[in-house]
Coordinates of N, CA and C in Angstrom, one line a residue:
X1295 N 0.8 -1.2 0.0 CA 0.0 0.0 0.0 C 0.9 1.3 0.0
X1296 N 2.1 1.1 -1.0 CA 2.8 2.1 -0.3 C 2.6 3.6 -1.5
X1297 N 2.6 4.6 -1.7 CA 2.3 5.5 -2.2 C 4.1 5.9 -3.4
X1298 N 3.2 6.5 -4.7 CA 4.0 6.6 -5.5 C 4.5 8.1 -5.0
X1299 N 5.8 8.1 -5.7 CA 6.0 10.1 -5.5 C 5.3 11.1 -6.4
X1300 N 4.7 10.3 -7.1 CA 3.2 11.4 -8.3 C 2.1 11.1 -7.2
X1301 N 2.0 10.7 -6.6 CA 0.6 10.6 -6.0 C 0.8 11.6 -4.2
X1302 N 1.8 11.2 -3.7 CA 2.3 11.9 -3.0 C 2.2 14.1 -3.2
X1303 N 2.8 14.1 -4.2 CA 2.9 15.0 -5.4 C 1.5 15.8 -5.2
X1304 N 0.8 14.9 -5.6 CA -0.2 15.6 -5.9 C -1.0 16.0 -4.7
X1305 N -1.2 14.7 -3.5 CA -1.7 15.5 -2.1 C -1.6 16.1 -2.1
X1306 N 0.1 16.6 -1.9 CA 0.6 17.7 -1.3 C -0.2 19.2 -1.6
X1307 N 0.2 18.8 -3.4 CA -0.5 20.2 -3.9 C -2.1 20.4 -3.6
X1308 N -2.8 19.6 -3.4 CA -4.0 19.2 -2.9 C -4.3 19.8 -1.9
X1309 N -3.5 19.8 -1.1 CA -3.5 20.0 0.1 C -3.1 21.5 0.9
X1310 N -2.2 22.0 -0.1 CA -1.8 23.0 -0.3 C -2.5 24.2 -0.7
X1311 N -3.3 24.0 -1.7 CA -4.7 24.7 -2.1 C -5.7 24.7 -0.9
X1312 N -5.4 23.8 -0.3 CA -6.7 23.8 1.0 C -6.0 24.7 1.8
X1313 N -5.0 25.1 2.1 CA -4.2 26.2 3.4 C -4.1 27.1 2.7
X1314 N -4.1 27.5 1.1 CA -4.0 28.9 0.6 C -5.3 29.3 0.9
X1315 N -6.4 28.6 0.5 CA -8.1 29.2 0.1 C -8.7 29.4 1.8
X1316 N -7.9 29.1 3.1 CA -8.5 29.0 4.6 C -7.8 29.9 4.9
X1317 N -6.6 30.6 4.1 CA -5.4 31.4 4.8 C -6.5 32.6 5.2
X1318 N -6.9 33.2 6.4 CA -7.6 34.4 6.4 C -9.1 34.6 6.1
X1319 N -9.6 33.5 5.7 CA -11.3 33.3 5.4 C -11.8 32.1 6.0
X1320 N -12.8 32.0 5.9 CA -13.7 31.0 6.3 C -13.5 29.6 5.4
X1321 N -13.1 28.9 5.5 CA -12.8 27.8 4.4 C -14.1 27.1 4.3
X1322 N -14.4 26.8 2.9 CA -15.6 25.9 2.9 C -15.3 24.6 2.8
X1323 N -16.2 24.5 3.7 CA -16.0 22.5 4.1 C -16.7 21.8 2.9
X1324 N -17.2 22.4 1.7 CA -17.9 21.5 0.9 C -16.6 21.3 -0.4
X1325 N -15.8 22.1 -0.3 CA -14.7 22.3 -1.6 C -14.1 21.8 -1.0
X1326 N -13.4 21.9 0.8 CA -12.2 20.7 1.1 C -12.7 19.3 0.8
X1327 N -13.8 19.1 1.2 CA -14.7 17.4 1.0 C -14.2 17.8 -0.3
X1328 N -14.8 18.3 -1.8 CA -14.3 17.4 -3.1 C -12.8 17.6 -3.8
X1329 N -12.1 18.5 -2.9 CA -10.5 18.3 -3.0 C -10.3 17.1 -2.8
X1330 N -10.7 16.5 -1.4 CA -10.2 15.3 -0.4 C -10.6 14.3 -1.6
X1331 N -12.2 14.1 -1.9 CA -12.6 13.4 -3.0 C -11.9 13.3 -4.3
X1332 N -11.2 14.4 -4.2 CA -10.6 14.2 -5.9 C -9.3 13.2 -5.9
X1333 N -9.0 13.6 -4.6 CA -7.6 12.7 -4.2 C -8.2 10.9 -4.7
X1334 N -8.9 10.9 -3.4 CA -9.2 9.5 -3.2 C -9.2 8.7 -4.6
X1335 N -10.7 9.5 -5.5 CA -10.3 9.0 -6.5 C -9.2 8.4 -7.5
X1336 N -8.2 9.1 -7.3 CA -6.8 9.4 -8.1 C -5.8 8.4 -7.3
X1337 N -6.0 8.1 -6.7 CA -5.2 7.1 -6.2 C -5.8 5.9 -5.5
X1338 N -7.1 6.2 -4.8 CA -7.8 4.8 -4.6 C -8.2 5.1 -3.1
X1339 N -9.4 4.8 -2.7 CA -9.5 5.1 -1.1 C -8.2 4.3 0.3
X1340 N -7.8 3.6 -0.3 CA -6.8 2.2 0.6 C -5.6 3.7 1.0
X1341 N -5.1 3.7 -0.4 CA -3.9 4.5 0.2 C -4.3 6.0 0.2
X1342 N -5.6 6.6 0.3 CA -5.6 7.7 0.9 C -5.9 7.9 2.2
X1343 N -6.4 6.8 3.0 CA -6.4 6.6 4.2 C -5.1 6.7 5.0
X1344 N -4.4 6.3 4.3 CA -2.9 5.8 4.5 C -2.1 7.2 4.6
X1345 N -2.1 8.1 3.6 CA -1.5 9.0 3.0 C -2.0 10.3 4.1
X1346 N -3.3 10.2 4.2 CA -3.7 11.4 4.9 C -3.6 11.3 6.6
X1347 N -3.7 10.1 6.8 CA -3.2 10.0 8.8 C -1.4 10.5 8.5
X1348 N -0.7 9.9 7.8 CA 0.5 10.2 7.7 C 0.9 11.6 7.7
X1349 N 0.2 12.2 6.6 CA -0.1 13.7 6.2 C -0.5 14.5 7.3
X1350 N -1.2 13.9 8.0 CA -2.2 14.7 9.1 C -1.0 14.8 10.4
X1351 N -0.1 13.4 10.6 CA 0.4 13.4 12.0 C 1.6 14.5 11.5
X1352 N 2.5 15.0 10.3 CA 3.1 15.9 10.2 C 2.8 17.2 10.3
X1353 N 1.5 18.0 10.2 CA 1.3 19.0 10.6 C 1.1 19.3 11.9

């Protein structure tokens, strides 16, 4: 289950878009949901489970 460096890659940037668009406003929880969604898709629910507790324990 281990994750590619393109898929990694793209969290990030995924993810990154989510801290630009909250930097200073109210972030909407319905666009982080189909960010998060777009992920899963793209790599598979298994390793985005995987990827985002990982993701999550470094911030």
């Amino acid at each position: 289950m281990s994750l590619n460096r393109r898929e990694i890659a793209l969290f990030d940037a995924w993810m990154g878009d989510v801290m630009r668009e909250s930097h200073g406003s109210a972030l909407s929880a319905r666009w982080a949901s189909h960010t998060l969604l777009q992920f899963f898709r793209a790599c598979g629910y298994a390793k985005c489970s995987t990827v985002v507790f990982l993701r999550a324990k470094r911030l």
